[in-house]
Amino acid sequence: MLRLSLSTFGEKRRLFGGALVTVALGVALVQSSLLVMGSTARGRIPEGLDPATADRVRDGFEGAATLMGMTVLLSGFLGFFIVGSTFAFTVAQRRQELALLRLVGGGRGQLYRLLLAEALLLGVTGTALGVPLGVVATWPQSWLLGGLGLVPSDFSVAWEPRVLWVSGFVGIGVSLLGVLSAARRAAAVRPLEALRDSGSVQRVMTIGRWFTGLSMVAFCAGLVVLAQRVELAGALAMSMMVAIVGAAGLSVLSPLVVPLAGRLLGLLLRRTVVGEIAEANLRDGVRRSASTAAPLIVLTGLVLGLAGTMASLAELSEQEQRRTTVGDLVVESTGAEADRIASIPGVDGVSVEVSVPIRIQADLREEGWTRTENYYDGLIVIDPAAYQEAHLIRPKAGDLAELRGDTVAVGPALVGEGIRIGDSMRAVFPDGERQLRVVAVMPETVAEGATFLLPRDAVPASVVAEAPAVSLVRLAPGAAPVNVGTVSTMDDWIAADVEKQNQDNTAFLAALMGLSGLYTAVAVVNAVVMAGAERGVEFAAARVTGLTRRQVVWMALVEAWMVTAIGLGLGCLTLAGVLVGMPVVAVPWRLLGFLAAGAFAAVGVTSVWTTWLATRPSPVSLVAARE
């Protein structure tokens, strides 16, 4: 069987070449993500740093490890899904060839051994190629983490030999698992039915496929309902799960859409011969069309689902800030300059919010255990009365009126960390340490809020005077402009804050989906190549019956573009499922347009190139060889 498998590789170079590319890149993606995650989890803090900088570097490593954990989950799903579906597609493309093997005396056991031997060879070869590629792939992933400011500039990824076990499972194990179910289906088909392409061969939507697809869709529906009842962080995690499982579920159910798309194509192009043939091919090749659309559905659903969630959160943050913040101007200055604003003629009120460079050590409770964390950022000194005039959000526990002396209020950034009214925490000032008592806990907000709020008399005046301040200013009618620090209107300041959120979201999405998106895009192109690689005889028959080579290329292009439209449409349906429960919906139209244009261009160029190569031999020779 091994010798037969090797000879098959030579005859089916394009088909198996596509599977080999999928395995190698899948191994590289999963391996690089694991290596980077392991290196960030064991990140070394450079020597000679002050405690504040060291803690920030440590927090960055923890954030990077969390992000890479999400990337590992995503890359593992993509590797399993794409490698498995690719091998299933290679078996489906060869069903007539396998039927002939059965007719000349091959048993089901021999068929199993042949396909498993092929998968083993591809898995071993793909793993051997993917391991060094995985080392190279750690470079762009490290660069993306550095762009987010999560790792220091000298961060490097350490090699971990144990990762080879995972690489071997992805390359060899997933290849064998992917071909096993396909081999079982191929062995169950009667040889004559496979040769005639009739009977059970034509039934794409099997009971198992119905069950899998509907189960995934039902699971996503349950997550959408549950997301309405959990906190923001939980809802965000659920939206990611909806994007992943929803895209996979719709790709499983995609054969239901192909005939409908074929009828729509017939209505649009019924008057042309090429259009009628493309319609017939689309409706006849349901399995091929669904397999080609599957990676595009996953790519569109994941990218648009995650981007839509982040865009909706940014839009919700903007609406929340405009609804809960009162003021005409925002002045950015030092604390000393901000103290002069209240005495300027025409100023009706001002809330000065100073970010002070101190340290607060707090004990956080979570599920029965306690941990101690140091905080250096988001420590805001306020005047409680002025703050409540400028911010319409009130504490969910306690009272800001009690914020005086050695007290502190928990800001929106730490909601859910288990800090309670009356708890004590240690604050480190330049002149010494003091214990601060918690008197209020602010509610959770969509916008990034303060970590802690402190009263003026708790912080030395010299620290407040030199620290950066943001002042929310209310003007009396007809008042002159304020000439202190950098002045913006409230609308412009909120818009700039939201724009920064969008930039951070884009960088986060690039780090999370960068290589995974590239891998899925390659899988889309690879699926088009594999689908066209085995259609040489079909194209030759079309040319023998009167079509020119150019018409055949155009026919394949129309068909490929219709499959692209199916993939994009089902991917957008995943986006709708992700956004259906959001209080504010923001569709990433620009990204959708870019993704659609890129998909049509990439699939179109690949289809033309593949069809042109497949139609290069004489059509008579191909048809005669078929007979």
XYZ file of C-alpha atoms in Angstrom, residues 8-612:
605
model
C -0.660 8.123 -6.377
C 1.254 11.209 -5.206
C 2.930 11.466 -8.591
C -0.356 11.244 -10.491
C -2.272 13.632 -8.189
C 0.419 16.253 -7.613
C -1.913 19.254 -7.458
C -4.497 17.557 -5.280
C -1.998 16.228 -2.755
C 0.175 19.312 -3.060
C -2.726 21.387 -1.779
C -3.231 19.015 1.149
C 0.491 19.165 1.933
C 0.446 22.977 2.019
C -2.538 22.891 4.370
C -0.829 20.482 6.788
C 2.516 22.320 6.798
C 0.966 25.732 7.425
C -1.411 24.343 10.044
C 1.500 22.808 11.954
C 3.467 26.066 11.684
C 0.548 28.156 12.943
C -0.216 26.033 16.002
C 3.445 25.488 16.889
C 4.394 29.177 16.644
C 1.413 30.213 18.770
C 2.349 27.688 21.475
C 6.006 28.740 21.475
C 5.156 32.434 21.791
C 2.585 31.737 24.520
C 5.112 29.696 26.486
C 7.788 32.388 26.184
C 5.426 35.134 27.326
C 4.242 33.026 30.261
C 7.883 32.614 31.323
C 8.830 36.185 30.397
C 12.035 37.420 32.020
C 11.908 40.822 33.700
C 15.054 42.826 32.768
C 17.337 43.635 35.675
C 17.767 47.160 36.992
C 14.164 48.285 36.514
C 12.349 50.264 39.146
C 9.401 48.455 40.795
C 6.757 50.337 38.781
C 8.380 49.570 35.431
C 9.017 45.958 36.434
C 5.363 45.492 37.365
C 4.241 47.031 34.063
C 6.525 44.676 32.123
C 5.136 41.754 34.146
C 1.566 42.850 33.423
C 2.453 43.122 29.731
C 3.747 39.548 29.700
C 0.553 38.362 31.395
C -1.563 40.188 28.818
C 0.530 38.743 25.992
C 0.151 35.225 27.432
C -3.627 35.694 27.632
C -3.767 36.954 24.049
C -1.618 34.090 22.794
C -3.820 31.643 24.686
C -6.741 32.909 22.611
C -4.558 32.620 19.499
C -3.691 29.005 20.347
C -7.397 28.208 20.701
C -8.141 29.870 17.391
C -5.210 28.341 15.509
C -5.991 24.897 16.914
C -9.561 25.145 15.690
C -8.460 26.350 12.251
C -5.780 23.681 11.956
C -8.189 20.888 12.896
C -11.021 22.215 10.728
C -9.045 23.075 7.591
C -6.727 20.041 7.608
C -9.621 17.680 8.311
C -11.906 19.202 5.665
C -9.064 19.258 3.117
C -8.403 15.550 3.488
C -12.101 14.786 3.298
C -12.215 16.814 0.082
C -9.281 14.910 -1.461
C -11.089 11.619 -0.852
C -14.367 12.956 -2.279
C -12.575 14.164 -5.421
C -11.253 10.629 -6.030
C -14.438 8.629 -5.441
C -14.570 7.236 -9.013
C -10.913 6.260 -8.887
C -11.491 4.492 -5.573
C -14.578 2.789 -7.023
C -12.438 1.329 -9.823
C -10.046 0.005 -7.211
C -12.983 -1.780 -5.573
C -14.215 -3.175 -8.897
C -10.861 -4.771 -9.750
C -10.861 -6.700 -6.477
C -9.793 -4.287 -3.745
C -11.623 -4.762 -0.467
C -12.774 -2.194 2.027
C -9.834 -2.960 4.269
C -7.393 -2.300 1.444
C -9.178 0.982 0.706
C -8.808 1.988 4.333
C -5.111 1.102 4.348
C -4.465 2.997 1.104
C -6.085 6.207 2.314
C -4.506 6.004 5.765
C -1.074 5.397 4.216
C -1.531 8.466 2.026
C -2.612 10.536 5.022
C 0.352 9.266 7.045
C 2.834 10.203 4.312
C 1.265 13.639 3.904
C 1.138 14.163 7.660
C 4.783 13.216 8.199
C 5.963 15.329 5.265
C 3.758 18.265 6.267
C 4.991 18.092 9.863
C 8.623 18.004 8.716
C 8.013 21.148 6.655
C 5.810 22.838 9.241
C 8.219 22.618 12.188
C 10.865 24.975 10.708
C 8.120 27.190 9.311
C 6.665 27.413 12.815
C 9.965 28.777 14.110
C 9.940 31.445 11.402
C 6.290 32.287 12.169
C 7.221 33.278 15.732
C 8.985 36.370 14.348
C 5.890 38.197 13.016
C 3.884 37.146 16.078
C 6.534 38.622 18.388
C 6.575 41.786 16.287
C 2.797 42.144 16.594
C 2.981 41.741 20.381
C 5.704 44.372 20.499
C 3.514 46.717 18.470
C 0.838 46.361 21.141
C 3.391 47.257 23.815
C 2.906 43.929 25.611
C 6.510 42.713 25.397
C 9.855 44.566 25.610
C 11.868 45.310 22.478
C 14.433 42.581 23.231
C 11.806 39.847 23.630
C 12.703 36.585 21.933
C 10.926 33.245 21.668
C 12.656 30.254 23.227
C 12.517 26.831 21.600
C 10.677 24.169 23.575
C 11.253 20.550 22.390
C 7.975 19.363 23.924
C 6.063 21.369 21.333
C 7.021 18.712 18.765
C 4.413 16.407 20.308
C 1.719 18.958 19.492
C 3.155 19.553 16.020
C 3.086 15.828 15.367
C -0.519 15.545 16.512
C -1.624 18.453 14.301
C 0.283 17.207 11.282
C -0.092 13.431 11.574
C -2.940 12.924 14.012
C -5.365 15.396 12.448
C -4.492 14.115 8.952
C -5.354 10.561 9.971
C -8.528 11.664 11.774
C -9.597 13.773 8.810
C -9.184 10.964 6.310
C -10.644 8.274 8.587
C -14.240 9.475 8.420
C -13.887 10.189 4.689
C -12.490 6.682 4.135
C -15.425 5.193 6.011
C -17.878 7.051 3.759
C -15.945 6.047 0.624
C -15.879 2.390 1.653
C -19.618 2.404 2.363
C -20.506 3.563 -1.171
C -21.249 0.921 -3.777
C -18.598 1.024 -6.540
C -21.118 1.258 -9.407
C -22.914 4.141 -7.724
C -19.588 5.975 -7.367
C -18.771 5.420 -11.051
C -22.196 6.600 -12.192
C -22.280 9.404 -9.592
C -25.726 8.257 -8.496
C -27.512 6.904 -5.449
C -25.977 7.699 -2.079
C -23.003 9.428 -3.731
C -25.193 12.385 -4.680
C -26.499 12.800 -1.137
C -24.199 15.389 0.430
C -26.310 16.219 3.498
C -25.957 13.005 5.469
C -27.580 12.424 8.857
C -24.257 13.107 10.586
C -23.814 16.361 8.692
C -27.340 17.498 9.547
C -26.796 16.687 13.211
C -23.399 18.408 13.395
C -24.497 21.564 11.592
C -27.772 22.005 13.459
C -26.094 21.274 16.808
C -23.513 23.997 16.193
C -26.166 26.511 15.150
C -28.301 25.660 18.192
C -25.272 26.018 20.465
C -24.591 29.481 19.010
C -28.215 30.486 19.534
C -27.934 29.466 23.185
C -24.738 31.507 23.583
C -26.419 34.570 22.061
C -29.250 34.312 24.615
C -26.835 33.691 27.503
C -24.636 36.650 26.513
C -27.485 39.012 27.431
C -27.260 37.956 31.085
C -23.522 38.041 31.798
C -20.999 40.807 32.348
C -19.192 42.532 29.491
C -16.029 40.385 29.581
C -18.103 37.190 29.482
C -20.220 38.508 26.621
C -17.071 39.316 24.627
C -15.714 35.782 25.121
C -19.084 34.342 24.066
C -19.148 36.472 20.929
C -15.776 35.004 19.935
C -17.148 31.497 20.508
C -20.245 32.332 18.424
C -17.987 33.494 15.586
C -15.913 30.289 15.689
C -18.678 27.712 16.147
C -21.179 29.612 13.990
C -18.778 29.804 11.048
C -18.008 26.082 11.339
C -21.697 25.188 11.635
C -22.699 27.216 8.594
C -19.864 25.698 6.560
C -21.239 22.252 7.426
C -24.730 23.342 6.293
C -23.483 25.205 3.211
C -24.592 22.453 0.744
C -28.157 23.597 1.449
C -27.359 27.027 0.014
C -25.546 25.899 -3.135
C -28.669 24.764 -5.087
C -30.471 27.983 -4.176
C -27.476 29.995 -5.357
C -27.472 27.964 -8.557
C -31.090 28.892 -9.252
C -30.311 32.550 -8.590
C -27.391 32.346 -10.997
C -29.696 30.794 -13.566
C -32.083 33.739 -13.299
C -29.246 36.215 -13.827
C -27.367 34.431 -16.638
C -30.049 32.247 -18.218
C -29.704 33.905 -21.605
C -26.025 32.988 -22.020
C -24.647 29.532 -22.737
C -21.752 30.025 -20.318
C -24.163 31.104 -17.580
C -26.401 28.055 -18.084
C -23.438 25.675 -17.916
C -22.021 27.438 -14.848
C -25.438 27.112 -13.181
C -25.574 23.398 -14.002
C -22.042 22.843 -12.708
C -22.812 24.670 -9.490
C -25.960 22.648 -8.821
C -24.353 19.378 -9.893
C -21.103 19.870 -7.953
C -22.657 20.659 -4.582
C -19.941 18.812 -2.641
C -17.148 20.550 -4.522
C -18.731 23.990 -4.148
C -19.390 23.518 -0.424
C -15.819 22.321 0.200
C -14.434 25.316 -1.682
C -16.638 27.779 0.228
C -15.908 26.297 3.682
C -12.598 28.110 4.439
C -14.022 31.377 3.114
C -17.048 31.049 5.416
C -14.728 30.530 8.374
C -12.442 33.418 7.377
C -15.323 35.854 6.832
C -17.216 34.785 9.937
C -14.217 35.013 12.252
C -12.758 38.279 10.973
C -16.068 40.106 10.628
C -17.490 38.621 13.839
C -14.561 39.766 15.980
C -14.237 43.120 14.202
C -17.977 43.734 14.467
C -17.947 42.996 18.194
C -15.094 45.433 18.797
C -16.624 48.130 16.598
C -19.951 47.772 18.411
C -18.223 48.087 21.790
C -16.423 51.231 20.609
C -19.722 52.696 19.397
C -21.367 51.785 22.703
C -18.484 53.420 24.569
C -18.927 56.629 22.593
C -22.669 56.752 23.270
C -22.080 56.058 26.965
C -19.539 58.866 27.289
C -21.789 61.363 25.514
C -24.731 60.358 27.699
C -22.955 60.385 31.062
C -20.383 63.195 30.719
C -21.340 66.846 31.228
C -19.142 69.661 29.911
C -18.333 72.008 27.062
C -14.532 71.819 26.976
C -11.809 69.382 27.959
C -8.477 70.858 29.069
C -5.332 68.730 29.277
C -2.643 70.274 31.484
C -0.697 69.760 34.695
C -2.419 69.699 38.045
C -1.073 73.148 38.945
C -2.406 74.673 35.712
C -5.751 72.937 36.146
C -6.239 74.581 39.535
C -6.387 77.991 37.815
C -9.291 77.076 35.527
C -12.029 77.557 38.131
C -11.007 81.229 38.624
C -11.209 82.078 34.893
C -14.184 84.377 34.106
C -17.017 82.544 32.365
C -16.211 79.106 33.814
C -19.412 77.801 35.367
C -17.897 74.608 36.783
C -14.880 72.317 36.409
C -13.995 68.767 37.418
C -10.218 68.386 37.670
C -9.061 64.756 37.369
C -5.340 64.263 38.009
C -3.489 60.996 37.209
C -0.985 60.683 40.053
C 2.207 58.550 39.912
C 1.770 56.543 43.101
C 1.260 52.847 43.899
C -1.763 51.156 45.434
C -1.576 47.555 46.624
C -4.952 45.809 46.793
C -6.167 42.342 47.765
C -8.513 40.925 45.129
C -10.977 38.124 45.832
C -11.990 35.593 43.220
C -13.876 32.335 43.764
C -12.728 31.775 47.332
C -9.083 32.773 46.973
C -7.216 36.053 47.315
C -4.333 37.558 45.388
C -2.419 40.818 45.847
C -1.895 43.194 42.920
C -0.004 46.474 42.543
C -1.568 49.296 40.518
C 0.261 52.268 39.052
C -2.053 53.477 36.294
C -5.555 54.905 36.403
C -5.107 56.384 39.903
C -7.168 59.576 39.673
C -7.365 62.395 42.225
C -10.759 64.150 42.162
C -13.016 66.523 44.010
C -16.056 64.315 44.764
C -18.692 67.039 44.374
C -17.277 68.378 41.098
C -16.758 64.845 39.785
C -20.413 63.938 40.318
C -21.512 67.114 38.516
C -19.404 66.185 35.469
C -20.170 62.420 35.516
C -23.741 61.199 35.769
C -22.727 57.662 36.792
C -23.255 57.011 40.500
C -21.575 54.405 42.744
C -23.187 50.987 42.905
C -22.086 50.757 46.542
C -21.081 53.403 49.070
C -21.043 57.170 48.555
C -18.470 59.465 46.929
C -19.384 62.139 49.465
C -17.377 60.105 51.988
C -14.261 60.327 49.819
C -12.046 62.453 52.072
C -8.899 61.870 54.065
C -7.337 58.407 53.863
C -10.068 56.880 51.728
C -10.395 55.531 48.211
C -13.124 54.581 45.727
C -12.871 51.577 43.412
C -13.095 52.670 39.779
C -14.937 50.959 36.901
C -11.775 49.140 35.797
C -11.803 46.889 38.902
C -15.473 46.006 39.094
C -15.865 42.279 39.730
C -12.516 41.875 41.503
C -14.142 41.320 44.892
C -13.156 44.596 46.611
C -15.788 45.583 49.159
C -16.807 48.641 51.162
C -14.624 48.905 54.262
C -11.661 46.998 52.800
C -8.225 48.465 53.410
C -5.426 48.845 50.891
C -1.873 50.147 51.041
C -0.933 53.334 49.165
C 2.719 54.253 48.605
C 3.439 58.004 48.290
C 6.768 59.793 47.919
C 6.603 60.758 51.609
C 5.648 57.327 52.927
C 2.885 54.707 53.078
C -0.688 54.906 54.345
C -3.680 52.612 54.595
C -6.728 53.738 52.594
C -10.263 52.608 53.375
C -12.713 51.796 50.539
C -15.806 54.034 50.784
C -17.375 53.577 47.328
C -17.410 51.190 44.370
C -18.243 52.579 40.928
C -20.268 50.536 38.413
C -18.823 48.834 35.351
C -18.625 50.979 32.208
C -17.946 50.154 28.573
C -15.397 52.949 28.268
C -12.062 52.419 29.969
C -12.469 53.994 33.391
C -10.313 54.818 36.390
C -8.744 52.111 38.522
C -9.080 54.051 41.785
C -10.454 57.470 42.728
C -8.710 59.366 45.538
C -9.560 62.603 47.382
C -7.325 65.649 47.138
C -6.254 65.572 50.765
C -5.011 61.974 50.509
C -2.198 62.849 48.066
C 0.649 65.326 48.684
C 0.015 68.652 46.943
C 3.420 68.568 45.241
C 2.542 65.267 43.527
C -0.807 66.608 42.315
C 0.706 69.851 41.010
C 3.202 68.117 38.697
C 0.973 65.258 37.502
C -1.032 65.336 34.203
C -4.636 66.433 34.568
C -7.821 66.317 32.491
C -10.386 68.982 33.349
C -14.026 68.837 32.245
C -15.146 72.462 31.951
C -18.679 73.880 31.848
C -18.942 77.410 30.456
C -21.488 80.093 31.126
C -23.359 81.439 28.066
C -21.171 83.833 26.064
C -17.979 82.951 27.956
C -14.582 83.514 26.356
C -12.340 80.526 25.438
C -10.114 78.992 28.111
C -6.404 79.533 27.450
C -4.869 76.884 29.679
C -3.086 73.771 28.461
C -4.485 71.934 25.446
C -8.167 72.701 24.903
C -10.662 70.529 23.008
C -14.400 70.524 22.728
C -16.134 67.703 24.549
C -17.286 66.164 21.252
C -13.765 66.239 19.775
C -12.234 64.771 22.935
C -14.702 61.867 23.014
C -14.218 61.269 19.281
C -10.421 61.153 19.759
C -10.819 58.695 22.634
C -13.031 56.426 20.524
C -10.593 56.652 17.621
C -7.808 55.491 19.936
C -10.016 52.580 21.015
C -10.548 51.637 17.378
C -6.797 51.750 16.712
C -6.125 49.566 19.741
C -8.867 47.164 18.613
C -7.326 46.951 15.146
C -3.909 46.161 16.617
C -5.463 43.550 18.920
C -7.324 41.946 16.017
C -4.117 41.886 13.938
C -2.255 40.138 16.766
C -5.103 37.680 17.333
C -6.065 36.937 13.728
C -2.926 37.921 11.780
C -1.340 34.573 10.945
C -4.610 32.693 11.455
C -6.322 34.915 8.887
C -3.412 34.487 6.483
C -3.568 30.714 6.911
C -7.301 30.681 6.211
C -6.814 32.918 3.159
C -4.217 30.476 1.819
C -6.701 27.661 2.487
C -9.301 29.515 0.384
C -6.911 29.766 -2.570
C -5.772 26.187 -2.014
C -9.383 24.922 -2.094
C -9.931 26.628 -5.467
C -6.774 25.018 -6.863
C -7.742 21.580 -5.575
C -11.285 21.919 -6.919
C -10.037 22.768 -10.404
C -7.161 20.286 -10.459
C -9.407 17.279 -11.105
C -11.714 18.885 -13.695
C -9.503 18.520 -16.760
C -11.719 15.877 -18.374
C -14.870 17.848 -17.563
C -13.412 20.964 -19.207
C -12.263 18.906 -22.180
C -15.777 17.506 -22.659
C -17.146 21.058 -22.677
C -14.654 22.073 -25.371
C -15.402 19.014 -27.484
C -19.093 19.920 -27.453
C -18.366 23.375 -28.885
C -17.103 25.747 -26.179
C -13.859 27.603 -26.757
C -11.038 27.551 -24.242
C -11.813 31.156 -23.310
C -15.470 30.286 -22.698
C -14.469 27.388 -20.427
C -12.214 29.690 -18.413
C -15.042 32.240 -18.138
C -17.499 29.522 -17.114
C -15.201 28.341 -14.308
C -14.654 31.929 -13.222
C -18.399 32.628 -12.951
C -18.853 29.447 -10.963
C -15.946 30.300 -8.627
C -17.302 33.801 -8.049
C -20.715 32.377 -7.179
C -19.084 30.077 -4.626
C -17.264 33.141 -3.281
C -20.569 34.965 -2.907
C -21.959 31.960 -0.983
C -18.965 31.968 1.350
C -19.185 35.703 1.969
C -22.947 35.540 2.483
C -22.770 32.771 5.074
C -19.863 34.536 6.756
C -21.997 37.682 7.018
C -24.744 35.534 8.514
C -22.243 34.601 11.235
C -21.614 38.310 11.778
C -25.354 38.851 12.195
C -25.465 36.106 14.814
C -22.602 37.726 16.726
C -24.167 41.205 16.683
C -27.810 40.256 17.227
C -27.558 40.567 20.998
C -25.474 43.729 21.110
C -27.235 46.840 22.471
C -25.522 48.874 19.750
C -24.698 47.373 16.348
C -21.761 48.656 14.307
C -21.087 46.772 11.079
C -17.441 47.004 9.913
C -18.387 48.045 6.382
C -14.880 49.055 5.338
C -13.408 45.721 6.422
C -16.299 43.876 4.771
C -15.671 45.696 1.492
C -11.933 45.011 1.678
C -12.532 41.347 2.488
C -15.073 40.928 -0.324
C -12.842 42.647 -2.895
C -9.835 40.587 -1.812
C -11.827 37.339 -1.889
C -13.240 37.925 -5.378
C -9.823 38.983 -6.676
C -7.894 36.076 -5.125
C -10.470 33.439 -6.071
C -10.866 34.925 -9.542
C -7.146 34.961 -10.340
C -6.690 31.466 -8.911
C -9.661 30.101 -10.874
C -8.453 31.580 -14.172
C -4.927 30.299 -13.623
C -6.065 26.807 -12.581
C -8.558 26.471 -15.437
C -6.045 27.727 -17.983
